[in-house]
Amino acid sequence: MKKRTPFIVPFLLVAAILFISSLLTSVGSKYFTSSYVSQSIKNFSPENFVYLMGLEFSQVHEVLPEKSKPPKISAVVFNAATNLKPGDIRSLLGRELPGFYSYDAEIFFAGKGADFTNLPVESSPPLEEVLKDNEINEENIKSDVPETNKKKPKMTTNGRKVVYIYHTHSYESFKPLLKNGAVSSNNEKVNVVAVGKKLTEELEERGIGVVHDKTNMAEALHAKGWSTNDAYTLSRSMVASTLSRNKDITNIIDIHRDSQPRKLTTTKINGKSYAKVSIIVGKEVNNFEKNRSFALKFAKQMEKKYPGIMLHGVMIKGYNQGNGKYNQDLAKNAMLFEIGGVDNNLDELYRTTEAIADVYSEFYWEAEKVSAEQK
């Protein structure tokens, strides 16, 4: 009978590392946000656990695929202890470069051209910068995209406002709509509020009642003596207050724009230019799995109906890569859209907004149909 290789020492070492990691993360990711800690358990695969168990219970190995190989104990211990992953340079650089973990977001569903080199980066420009009265390019704030038809929709929410659209970074704007290369403005004709207004009109055209919050976030932050780093704290209070007053609201949408250039944020569909879309899902909420599942279905349907329209399809972000929650724990259905980038014009933004409304209304009315059947 072949003598079994002693394994108790490395097994206990790995077990100790995993126990400490799980203990730290269970205390609360709000206080222990290091990607080093949060990834340590993920890097130890279920297959490796099965092999460990198989050292004591040989029958366990029967559940493994035929081609599976036992892990190298030295590699397992090294990986668990250092969180370095061969083939992923971010695992090394992220330990050494301050702020590099902001690029550690997960691309859960990638659109064409999306990769880790062009991730949208969440930045907080100085408040004095977003408070500037940047000059508008009047020639470019008129869109050739036709207005909504104002036809009576087949289905309606019967006067109920069920969707809340808001803008945590309302000052995010677009270069073609401003002069001198400016990218921020508090004028709702040229910033993301204009996109929210268009989405409101398109959803209402499809019978869905909407509350559109046009709060000037720069002024609101200034009034409180806060900085742009506090934007999500402010928007969270806005969302919570609105939901407490309007019990009909089940869906919330936060609209942003990307910081990437035109070549990445623009696509052609049937000969017309569209701004690309990314969906951000916060993983630091209890309903993360549900939010991620819905975002994935939505992104796939968008890509199916409007091929090429998704940029970073669905991105998962924790505390290290951004806010981590994005208010997505406050409502039954919550989404954050990044529509276009700094170089997109109004026509491109409006066409994409129509596309979003098209798909969003499909999902909304299908959910309503299922809900009615279950009653």
mmCIF file of C-alpha atoms in Angstrom:
data_model
loop_
_atom_site.group_PDB
_atom_site.id
_atom_site.type_symbol
_atom_site.label_atom_id
_atom_site.label_comp_id
_atom_site.label_asym_id
_atom_site.label_seq_id
_atom_site.Cartn_x
_atom_site.Cartn_y
_atom_site.Cartn_z
ATOM 1 C CA MET A 1 0.000 0.000 0.000
ATOM 2 C CA LYS A 2 1.390 3.361 -1.062
ATOM 3 C CA LYS A 3 2.124 5.662 1.807
ATOM 4 C CA ARG A 4 0.091 8.866 1.730
ATOM 5 C CA THR A 5 2.121 12.103 1.530
ATOM 6 C CA PRO A 6 1.938 14.094 4.777
ATOM 7 C CA PHE A 7 -0.285 17.051 4.128
ATOM 8 C CA ILE A 8 -1.361 18.443 7.467
ATOM 9 C CA VAL A 9 1.048 21.421 7.543
ATOM 10 C CA PRO A 10 0.189 23.032 4.172
ATOM 11 C CA PHE A 11 -3.474 22.155 4.710
ATOM 12 C CA LEU A 12 -3.530 23.985 8.024
ATOM 13 C CA LEU A 13 -1.684 26.932 6.494
ATOM 14 C CA VAL A 14 -4.191 27.294 3.674
ATOM 15 C CA ALA A 15 -7.079 26.812 6.106
ATOM 16 C CA ALA A 16 -5.669 29.525 8.373
ATOM 17 C CA ILE A 17 -5.299 31.990 5.495
ATOM 18 C CA LEU A 18 -8.840 31.344 4.301
ATOM 19 C CA PHE A 19 -10.227 31.606 7.827
ATOM 20 C CA ILE A 20 -8.528 34.950 8.446
ATOM 21 C CA SER A 21 -9.685 36.266 5.050
ATOM 22 C CA SER A 22 -13.276 35.213 5.650
ATOM 23 C CA LEU A 23 -13.196 36.664 9.162
ATOM 24 C CA LEU A 24 -12.010 40.051 7.897
ATOM 25 C CA THR A 25 -14.562 40.215 5.093
ATOM 26 C CA SER A 26 -17.405 39.085 7.349
ATOM 27 C CA VAL A 27 -16.728 41.963 9.745
ATOM 28 C CA GLY A 28 -17.765 44.299 6.987
ATOM 29 C CA SER A 29 -16.412 45.196 3.573
ATOM 30 C CA LYS A 30 -17.019 48.819 4.398
ATOM 31 C CA TYR A 31 -14.034 48.683 6.707
ATOM 32 C CA PHE A 32 -11.943 46.026 4.962
ATOM 33 C CA THR A 33 -12.078 46.979 1.295
ATOM 34 C CA SER A 34 -8.717 45.644 0.140
ATOM 35 C CA SER A 35 -8.917 43.660 -3.075
ATOM 36 C CA TYR A 36 -6.143 41.533 -1.631
ATOM 37 C CA VAL A 37 -8.483 40.298 1.105
ATOM 38 C CA SER A 38 -11.627 40.049 -1.017
ATOM 39 C CA GLN A 39 -9.927 38.046 -3.766
ATOM 40 C CA SER A 40 -7.962 35.617 -1.599
ATOM 41 C CA ILE A 41 -10.837 33.155 -1.302
ATOM 42 C CA LYS A 42 -11.914 33.535 -4.945
ATOM 43 C CA ASN A 43 -8.465 32.509 -6.128
ATOM 44 C CA PHE A 44 -8.760 29.160 -4.336
ATOM 45 C CA SER A 45 -10.951 27.156 -6.690
ATOM 46 C CA PRO A 46 -13.653 24.648 -5.648
ATOM 47 C CA GLU A 47 -11.673 21.990 -7.518
ATOM 48 C CA ASN A 48 -8.717 22.570 -5.209
ATOM 49 C CA PHE A 49 -10.978 22.146 -2.184
ATOM 50 C CA VAL A 50 -12.213 18.831 -3.571
ATOM 51 C CA TYR A 51 -8.654 17.612 -3.952
ATOM 52 C CA LEU A 52 -7.887 18.609 -0.375
ATOM 53 C CA MET A 53 -10.893 16.650 0.862
ATOM 54 C CA GLY A 54 -9.845 13.725 -1.315
ATOM 55 C CA LEU A 55 -6.659 13.342 0.649
ATOM 56 C CA GLU A 56 -8.787 12.068 3.482
ATOM 57 C CA PHE A 57 -11.815 10.728 1.596
ATOM 58 C CA SER A 58 -10.751 9.095 -1.672
ATOM 59 C CA GLN A 59 -14.316 8.782 -2.990
ATOM 60 C CA VAL A 60 -14.540 12.584 -3.279
ATOM 61 C CA HIS A 61 -12.229 12.530 -6.316
ATOM 62 C CA GLU A 62 -14.920 10.711 -8.292
ATOM 63 C CA VAL A 63 -16.890 13.953 -8.743
ATOM 64 C CA LEU A 64 -13.989 15.636 -10.563
ATOM 65 C CA PRO A 65 -13.674 15.765 -14.367
ATOM 66 C CA GLU A 66 -11.412 13.097 -15.887
ATOM 67 C CA LYS A 67 -8.876 15.652 -17.170
ATOM 68 C CA SER A 68 -8.580 17.550 -13.891
ATOM 69 C CA LYS A 69 -5.188 17.621 -12.225
ATOM 70 C CA PRO A 70 -4.289 17.979 -8.563
ATOM 71 C CA PRO A 71 -3.052 21.430 -7.575
ATOM 72 C CA LYS A 72 0.557 22.119 -6.756
ATOM 73 C CA ILE A 73 0.581 22.769 -3.042
ATOM 74 C CA SER A 74 3.330 25.375 -3.355
ATOM 75 C CA ALA A 75 1.317 27.279 -5.974
ATOM 76 C CA VAL A 76 -1.863 27.127 -3.893
ATOM 77 C CA VAL A 77 -0.148 28.429 -0.779
ATOM 78 C CA PHE A 78 1.697 31.140 -2.743
ATOM 79 C CA ASN A 79 -1.483 32.296 -4.460
ATOM 80 C CA ALA A 80 -3.519 32.361 -1.253
ATOM 81 C CA ALA A 81 -0.767 34.164 0.640
ATOM 82 C CA THR A 82 0.153 36.767 -1.994
ATOM 83 C CA ASN A 83 -2.958 37.047 -4.206
ATOM 84 C CA LEU A 84 -0.674 37.142 -7.268
ATOM 85 C CA LYS A 85 -2.175 35.549 -10.360
ATOM 86 C CA PRO A 86 0.048 34.369 -13.234
ATOM 87 C CA GLY A 87 -0.962 36.017 -16.499
ATOM 88 C CA ASP A 88 -2.709 38.983 -14.866
ATOM 89 C CA ILE A 89 -0.269 41.841 -14.369
ATOM 90 C CA ARG A 90 -2.910 43.796 -12.439
ATOM 91 C CA SER A 91 -2.494 41.396 -9.532
ATOM 92 C CA LEU A 92 1.122 42.578 -9.182
ATOM 93 C CA LEU A 93 0.796 46.251 -10.059
ATOM 94 C CA GLY A 94 -2.315 46.650 -7.936
ATOM 95 C CA ARG A 95 -0.251 45.924 -4.852
ATOM 96 C CA GLU A 96 2.375 48.538 -5.700
ATOM 97 C CA LEU A 97 0.647 51.442 -7.457
ATOM 98 C CA PRO A 98 -1.676 53.683 -5.411
ATOM 99 C CA GLY A 99 -5.195 53.724 -6.863
ATOM 100 C CA PHE A 100 -4.478 50.952 -9.365
ATOM 101 C CA TYR A 101 -7.256 48.792 -7.940
ATOM 102 C CA SER A 102 -9.737 51.225 -9.486
ATOM 103 C CA TYR A 103 -8.949 49.312 -12.707
ATOM 104 C CA ASP A 104 -9.819 45.999 -11.063
ATOM 105 C CA ALA A 105 -13.509 46.161 -11.959
ATOM 106 C CA GLU A 106 -15.019 43.034 -13.473
ATOM 107 C CA ILE A 107 -16.303 43.156 -17.045
ATOM 108 C CA PHE A 108 -19.182 40.715 -16.666
ATOM 109 C CA PHE A 109 -20.486 41.138 -20.214
ATOM 110 C CA ALA A 110 -18.210 42.949 -22.659
ATOM 111 C CA GLY A 111 -19.223 44.792 -25.774
ATOM 112 C CA LYS A 112 -17.025 45.024 -28.863
ATOM 113 C CA GLY A 113 -13.751 46.808 -28.148
ATOM 114 C CA ALA A 114 -14.110 46.692 -24.359
ATOM 115 C CA ASP A 115 -11.154 45.540 -22.314
ATOM 116 C CA PHE A 116 -9.228 46.440 -19.153
ATOM 117 C CA THR A 117 -7.235 49.139 -20.955
ATOM 118 C CA ASN A 118 -10.242 51.367 -21.569
ATOM 119 C CA LEU A 119 -12.316 50.966 -18.430
ATOM 120 C CA PRO A 120 -14.308 54.047 -17.421
ATOM 121 C CA VAL A 121 -12.624 55.541 -14.379
ATOM 122 C CA GLU A 122 -14.698 57.168 -11.662
ATOM 123 C CA SER A 123 -13.157 60.517 -10.862
ATOM 124 C CA SER A 124 -14.317 63.423 -8.757
ATOM 125 C CA PRO A 125 -13.316 66.738 -10.325
ATOM 126 C CA PRO A 126 -12.884 69.641 -7.896
ATOM 127 C CA LEU A 127 -16.159 71.314 -6.982
ATOM 128 C CA GLU A 128 -14.867 74.685 -8.167
ATOM 129 C CA GLU A 129 -14.350 73.121 -11.596
ATOM 130 C CA VAL A 130 -17.909 71.816 -11.985
ATOM 131 C CA LEU A 131 -19.345 75.072 -10.661
ATOM 132 C CA LYS A 132 -17.862 77.031 -13.575
ATOM 133 C CA ASP A 133 -20.280 78.672 -15.993
ATOM 134 C CA ASN A 134 -18.816 77.162 -19.159
ATOM 135 C CA GLU A 135 -19.964 78.670 -22.426
ATOM 136 C CA ILE A 136 -22.519 76.704 -24.454
ATOM 137 C CA ASN A 137 -22.083 75.903 -28.134
ATOM 138 C CA GLU A 138 -25.534 77.022 -29.253
ATOM 139 C CA GLU A 139 -25.109 75.576 -32.765
ATOM 140 C CA ASN A 140 -24.920 72.031 -31.441
ATOM 141 C CA ILE A 141 -27.756 71.888 -28.924
ATOM 142 C CA LYS A 142 -30.408 71.324 -31.570
ATOM 143 C CA SER A 143 -31.005 67.685 -32.441
ATOM 144 C CA ASP A 144 -32.148 66.257 -35.759
ATOM 145 C CA VAL A 145 -33.632 63.250 -33.993
ATOM 146 C CA PRO A 146 -37.443 63.467 -34.309
ATOM 147 C CA GLU A 147 -39.426 64.235 -31.172
ATOM 148 C CA THR A 148 -41.664 61.601 -29.649
ATOM 149 C CA ASN A 149 -44.901 60.916 -31.533
ATOM 150 C CA LYS A 150 -47.185 61.718 -28.587
ATOM 151 C CA LYS A 151 -49.435 58.829 -29.599
ATOM 152 C CA LYS A 152 -51.604 57.233 -26.969
ATOM 153 C CA PRO A 153 -49.769 54.109 -25.777
ATOM 154 C CA LYS A 154 -51.444 50.708 -25.727
ATOM 155 C CA MET A 155 -50.590 50.221 -22.046
ATOM 156 C CA THR A 156 -50.077 52.775 -19.301
ATOM 157 C CA THR A 157 -49.323 52.927 -15.602
ATOM 158 C CA ASN A 158 -52.605 54.876 -15.199
ATOM 159 C CA GLY A 159 -51.035 58.062 -13.908
ATOM 160 C CA ARG A 160 -48.696 56.302 -11.483
ATOM 161 C CA LYS A 161 -45.076 57.426 -11.534
ATOM 162 C CA VAL A 162 -43.177 54.141 -11.342
ATOM 163 C CA VAL A 163 -39.684 55.120 -12.559
ATOM 164 C CA TYR A 164 -37.353 57.635 -10.910
ATOM 165 C CA ILE A 165 -34.596 59.079 -13.128
ATOM 166 C CA TYR A 166 -31.840 61.069 -11.472
ATOM 167 C CA HIS A 167 -28.218 62.110 -11.960
ATOM 168 C CA THR A 168 -25.601 61.678 -9.244
ATOM 169 C CA HIS A 169 -23.149 63.595 -11.449
ATOM 170 C CA SER A 170 -25.573 65.980 -13.141
ATOM 171 C CA TYR A 171 -22.696 68.230 -14.226
ATOM 172 C CA GLU A 172 -21.219 65.620 -16.576
ATOM 173 C CA SER A 173 -21.460 67.121 -20.051
ATOM 174 C CA PHE A 174 -20.247 66.714 -23.636
ATOM 175 C CA LYS A 175 -17.551 68.582 -25.561
ATOM 176 C CA PRO A 176 -19.611 69.178 -28.741
ATOM 177 C CA LEU A 177 -22.196 71.042 -26.654
ATOM 178 C CA LEU A 178 -19.676 73.332 -24.945
ATOM 179 C CA LYS A 179 -16.880 75.625 -26.060
ATOM 180 C CA ASN A 180 -13.164 75.525 -25.267
ATOM 181 C CA GLY A 181 -13.086 71.773 -24.660
ATOM 182 C CA ALA A 182 -15.086 71.940 -21.426
ATOM 183 C CA VAL A 183 -16.603 68.663 -20.181
ATOM 184 C CA SER A 184 -18.817 69.866 -17.331
ATOM 185 C CA SER A 185 -21.771 72.206 -17.094
ATOM 186 C CA ASN A 186 -24.726 72.930 -14.842
ATOM 187 C CA ASN A 187 -26.939 73.835 -17.781
ATOM 188 C CA GLU A 188 -29.448 71.007 -18.196
ATOM 189 C CA LYS A 189 -29.546 71.563 -21.957
ATOM 190 C CA VAL A 190 -25.979 70.304 -22.382
ATOM 191 C CA ASN A 191 -25.315 67.854 -19.540
ATOM 192 C CA VAL A 192 -26.651 64.390 -18.686
ATOM 193 C CA VAL A 193 -29.916 65.939 -17.486
ATOM 194 C CA ALA A 194 -30.778 66.470 -21.164
ATOM 195 C CA VAL A 195 -30.330 62.733 -21.707
ATOM 196 C CA GLY A 196 -32.546 62.031 -18.694
ATOM 197 C CA LYS A 197 -35.194 64.374 -20.082
ATOM 198 C CA LYS A 198 -35.165 62.501 -23.382
ATOM 199 C CA LEU A 199 -35.440 59.132 -21.625
ATOM 200 C CA THR A 200 -38.350 60.459 -19.557
ATOM 201 C CA GLU A 201 -40.191 61.490 -22.727
ATOM 202 C CA GLU A 202 -39.496 58.171 -24.447
ATOM 203 C CA LEU A 203 -40.686 56.076 -21.485
ATOM 204 C CA GLU A 204 -43.830 58.160 -21.071
ATOM 205 C CA GLU A 205 -44.448 57.720 -24.803
ATOM 206 C CA ARG A 206 -44.554 54.008 -23.994
ATOM 207 C CA GLY A 207 -47.012 54.485 -21.133
ATOM 208 C CA ILE A 208 -44.553 54.402 -18.237
ATOM 209 C CA GLY A 209 -44.915 57.199 -15.691
ATOM 210 C CA VAL A 210 -41.624 58.854 -14.708
ATOM 211 C CA VAL A 211 -40.333 61.251 -12.055
ATOM 212 C CA HIS A 212 -37.292 63.057 -13.453
ATOM 213 C CA ASP A 213 -35.056 64.667 -10.832
ATOM 214 C CA LYS A 214 -33.099 67.576 -12.359
ATOM 215 C CA THR A 215 -31.285 68.585 -9.172
ATOM 216 C CA ASN A 216 -28.177 70.665 -9.856
ATOM 217 C CA MET A 217 -25.783 68.483 -7.904
ATOM 218 C CA ALA A 218 -22.888 70.942 -8.016
ATOM 219 C CA GLU A 219 -24.969 73.677 -6.400
ATOM 220 C CA ALA A 220 -26.500 71.244 -3.915
ATOM 221 C CA LEU A 221 -23.071 69.982 -2.853
ATOM 222 C CA HIS A 222 -21.777 73.545 -2.579
ATOM 223 C CA ALA A 223 -24.751 74.531 -0.394
ATOM 224 C CA LYS A 224 -23.878 71.739 2.049
ATOM 225 C CA GLY A 225 -20.186 72.537 2.068
ATOM 226 C CA TRP A 226 -19.466 69.125 0.558
ATOM 227 C CA SER A 227 -17.131 68.076 -2.263
ATOM 228 C CA THR A 228 -17.829 66.062 -5.402
ATOM 229 C CA ASN A 229 -16.605 63.006 -3.466
ATOM 230 C CA ASP A 230 -19.885 63.261 -1.535
ATOM 231 C CA ALA A 231 -22.095 63.108 -4.628
ATOM 232 C CA TYR A 232 -23.344 59.584 -3.950
ATOM 233 C CA THR A 233 -24.072 60.432 -0.323
ATOM 234 C CA LEU A 234 -26.259 63.261 -1.559
ATOM 235 C CA SER A 235 -27.983 61.283 -4.298
ATOM 236 C CA ARG A 236 -28.675 58.451 -1.857
ATOM 237 C CA SER A 237 -30.583 60.826 0.400
ATOM 238 C CA MET A 238 -32.470 62.147 -2.644
ATOM 239 C CA VAL A 239 -33.477 58.667 -3.778
ATOM 240 C CA ALA A 240 -34.501 57.565 -0.274
ATOM 241 C CA SER A 241 -36.573 60.721 0.223
ATOM 242 C CA THR A 242 -38.317 60.336 -3.137
ATOM 243 C CA LEU A 243 -39.123 56.672 -2.537
ATOM 244 C CA SER A 244 -40.565 57.441 0.894
ATOM 245 C CA ARG A 245 -42.932 59.995 -0.668
ATOM 246 C CA ASN A 246 -43.905 57.979 -3.726
ATOM 247 C CA LYS A 247 -44.669 54.343 -2.998
ATOM 248 C CA ASP A 248 -45.467 53.655 -6.655
ATOM 249 C CA ILE A 249 -41.826 53.962 -7.701
ATOM 250 C CA THR A 250 -40.239 50.539 -8.161
ATOM 251 C CA ASN A 251 -37.533 51.380 -10.687
ATOM 252 C CA ILE A 252 -34.675 53.882 -10.358
ATOM 253 C CA ILE A 253 -32.206 54.927 -13.068
ATOM 254 C CA ASP A 254 -29.015 56.923 -12.549
ATOM 255 C CA ILE A 255 -27.697 58.399 -15.817
ATOM 256 C CA HIS A 256 -24.021 59.229 -16.343
ATOM 257 C CA ARG A 257 -21.658 59.574 -19.273
ATOM 258 C CA ASP A 258 -18.315 57.857 -19.852
ATOM 259 C CA SER A 259 -14.956 59.598 -19.801
ATOM 260 C CA GLN A 260 -13.606 57.715 -22.826
ATOM 261 C CA PRO A 261 -13.046 59.312 -26.278
ATOM 262 C CA ARG A 262 -15.315 59.140 -29.299
ATOM 263 C CA LYS A 263 -13.615 56.192 -31.021
ATOM 264 C CA LEU A 264 -14.595 53.986 -28.084
ATOM 265 C CA THR A 265 -18.026 55.408 -27.252
ATOM 266 C CA THR A 266 -19.571 55.610 -30.731
ATOM 267 C CA THR A 267 -20.924 52.991 -33.120
ATOM 268 C CA LYS A 268 -22.836 52.820 -36.408
ATOM 269 C CA ILE A 269 -26.167 51.007 -36.562
ATOM 270 C CA ASN A 270 -28.045 50.932 -39.862
ATOM 271 C CA GLY A 271 -25.923 53.811 -41.118
ATOM 272 C CA LYS A 272 -26.575 56.101 -38.137
ATOM 273 C CA SER A 273 -24.266 57.006 -35.264
ATOM 274 C CA TYR A 274 -25.174 55.914 -31.744
ATOM 275 C CA ALA A 275 -23.521 56.560 -28.404
ATOM 276 C CA LYS A 276 -22.435 53.332 -26.735
ATOM 277 C CA VAL A 277 -23.778 52.187 -23.370
ATOM 278 C CA SER A 278 -22.271 50.638 -20.249
ATOM 279 C CA ILE A 279 -24.193 49.334 -17.240
ATOM 280 C CA ILE A 280 -22.612 49.534 -13.791
ATOM 281 C CA VAL A 281 -23.656 47.083 -11.076
ATOM 282 C CA GLY A 282 -22.565 47.594 -7.465
ATOM 283 C CA LYS A 283 -21.551 44.387 -5.716
ATOM 284 C CA GLU A 284 -21.679 45.701 -2.142
ATOM 285 C CA VAL A 285 -25.458 45.228 -1.826
ATOM 286 C CA ASN A 286 -27.588 42.303 -0.676
ATOM 287 C CA ASN A 287 -29.521 42.185 -3.952
ATOM 288 C CA PHE A 288 -26.341 42.113 -6.070
ATOM 289 C CA GLU A 289 -27.103 38.772 -7.755
ATOM 290 C CA LYS A 290 -30.568 39.925 -8.796
ATOM 291 C CA ASN A 291 -29.253 43.256 -10.093
ATOM 292 C CA ARG A 292 -26.470 41.574 -12.029
ATOM 293 C CA SER A 293 -28.842 39.045 -13.575
ATOM 294 C CA PHE A 294 -31.227 41.763 -14.724
ATOM 295 C CA ALA A 295 -28.383 43.919 -16.098
ATOM 296 C CA LEU A 296 -27.024 40.964 -18.063
ATOM 297 C CA LYS A 297 -30.411 40.186 -19.628
ATOM 298 C CA PHE A 298 -30.898 43.848 -20.437
ATOM 299 C CA ALA A 299 -27.446 44.223 -22.021
ATOM 300 C CA LYS A 300 -27.909 41.105 -24.151
ATOM 301 C CA GLN A 301 -31.278 42.320 -25.400
ATOM 302 C CA MET A 302 -29.801 45.740 -26.217
ATOM 303 C CA GLU A 303 -26.986 44.088 -28.151
ATOM 304 C CA LYS A 304 -29.431 41.816 -29.945
ATOM 305 C CA LYS A 305 -31.692 44.634 -31.118
ATOM 306 C CA TYR A 306 -28.942 47.220 -31.610
ATOM 307 C CA PRO A 307 -25.736 45.330 -32.461
ATOM 308 C CA GLY A 308 -22.616 47.125 -31.257
ATOM 309 C CA ILE A 309 -24.403 49.506 -28.896
ATOM 310 C CA MET A 310 -22.906 48.064 -25.697
ATOM 311 C CA LEU A 311 -19.426 49.210 -24.682
ATOM 312 C CA HIS A 312 -18.454 47.774 -21.288
ATOM 313 C CA GLY A 313 -21.711 45.840 -21.386
ATOM 314 C CA VAL A 314 -22.064 45.055 -17.696
ATOM 315 C CA MET A 315 -19.370 46.100 -15.243
ATOM 316 C CA ILE A 316 -19.201 44.970 -11.616
ATOM 317 C CA LYS A 317 -17.705 47.410 -9.130
ATOM 318 C CA GLY A 318 -17.005 47.148 -5.430
ATOM 319 C CA TYR A 319 -15.760 49.719 -2.943
ATOM 320 C CA ASN A 320 -12.254 49.604 -4.388
ATOM 321 C CA GLN A 321 -13.383 50.448 -7.906
ATOM 322 C CA GLY A 322 -16.027 53.045 -7.060
ATOM 323 C CA ASN A 323 -18.989 53.641 -4.792
ATOM 324 C CA GLY A 324 -19.790 49.937 -4.566
ATOM 325 C CA LYS A 325 -23.527 50.414 -3.979
ATOM 326 C CA TYR A 326 -24.730 53.093 -6.415
ATOM 327 C CA ASN A 327 -28.035 53.234 -4.498
ATOM 328 C CA GLN A 328 -28.990 49.898 -6.063
ATOM 329 C CA ASP A 329 -30.161 48.495 -2.749
ATOM 330 C CA LEU A 330 -32.892 51.105 -2.377
ATOM 331 C CA ALA A 331 -35.374 49.995 -5.032
ATOM 332 C CA LYS A 332 -36.775 46.788 -6.481
ATOM 333 C CA ASN A 333 -35.129 47.473 -9.822
ATOM 334 C CA ALA A 334 -32.141 49.824 -10.003
ATOM 335 C CA MET A 335 -29.790 50.578 -12.870
ATOM 336 C CA LEU A 336 -26.881 52.880 -13.613
ATOM 337 C CA PHE A 337 -26.343 53.723 -17.276
ATOM 338 C CA GLU A 338 -23.274 55.377 -18.725
ATOM 339 C CA ILE A 339 -24.568 56.752 -22.007
ATOM 340 C CA GLY A 340 -21.952 57.933 -24.473
ATOM 341 C CA GLY A 341 -18.715 59.722 -23.680
ATOM 342 C CA VAL A 342 -17.285 63.228 -23.594
ATOM 343 C CA ASP A 343 -17.175 63.469 -27.422
ATOM 344 C CA ASN A 344 -20.694 62.335 -28.308
ATOM 345 C CA ASN A 345 -23.182 64.771 -29.804
ATOM 346 C CA LEU A 346 -26.863 65.207 -29.036
ATOM 347 C CA ASP A 347 -28.123 63.175 -32.006
ATOM 348 C CA GLU A 348 -26.054 60.160 -30.980
ATOM 349 C CA LEU A 349 -27.123 60.460 -27.366
ATOM 350 C CA TYR A 350 -30.798 60.770 -28.254
ATOM 351 C CA ARG A 351 -30.779 57.778 -30.628
ATOM 352 C CA THR A 352 -29.255 55.641 -27.904
ATOM 353 C CA THR A 353 -31.740 56.936 -25.355
ATOM 354 C CA GLU A 354 -34.574 55.859 -27.638
ATOM 355 C CA ALA A 355 -32.998 52.416 -27.881
ATOM 356 C CA ILE A 356 -32.761 52.158 -24.090
ATOM 357 C CA ALA A 357 -36.411 53.187 -23.730
ATOM 358 C CA ASP A 358 -37.398 50.609 -26.340
ATOM 359 C CA VAL A 359 -35.748 47.729 -24.467
ATOM 360 C CA TYR A 360 -36.537 49.037 -20.995
ATOM 361 C CA SER A 361 -40.265 49.255 -21.754
ATOM 362 C CA GLU A 362 -40.219 45.668 -23.044
ATOM 363 C CA PHE A 363 -38.757 44.471 -19.758
ATOM 364 C CA TYR A 364 -41.099 46.620 -17.698
ATOM 365 C CA TRP A 365 -44.314 45.488 -19.357
ATOM 366 C CA GLU A 366 -43.221 41.845 -19.380
ATOM 367 C CA ALA A 367 -42.590 42.058 -15.628
ATOM 368 C CA GLU A 368 -46.002 43.661 -15.138
ATOM 369 C CA LYS A 369 -47.625 40.872 -17.141
ATOM 370 C CA VAL A 370 -45.939 38.193 -15.018
ATOM 371 C CA SER A 371 -46.907 40.015 -11.830
ATOM 372 C CA ALA A 372 -50.561 40.237 -12.925
ATOM 373 C CA GLU A 373 -50.658 36.531 -13.773
ATOM 374 C CA GLN A 374 -49.332 35.608 -10.348
ATOM 375 C CA LYS A 375 -52.038 37.527 -8.520
#
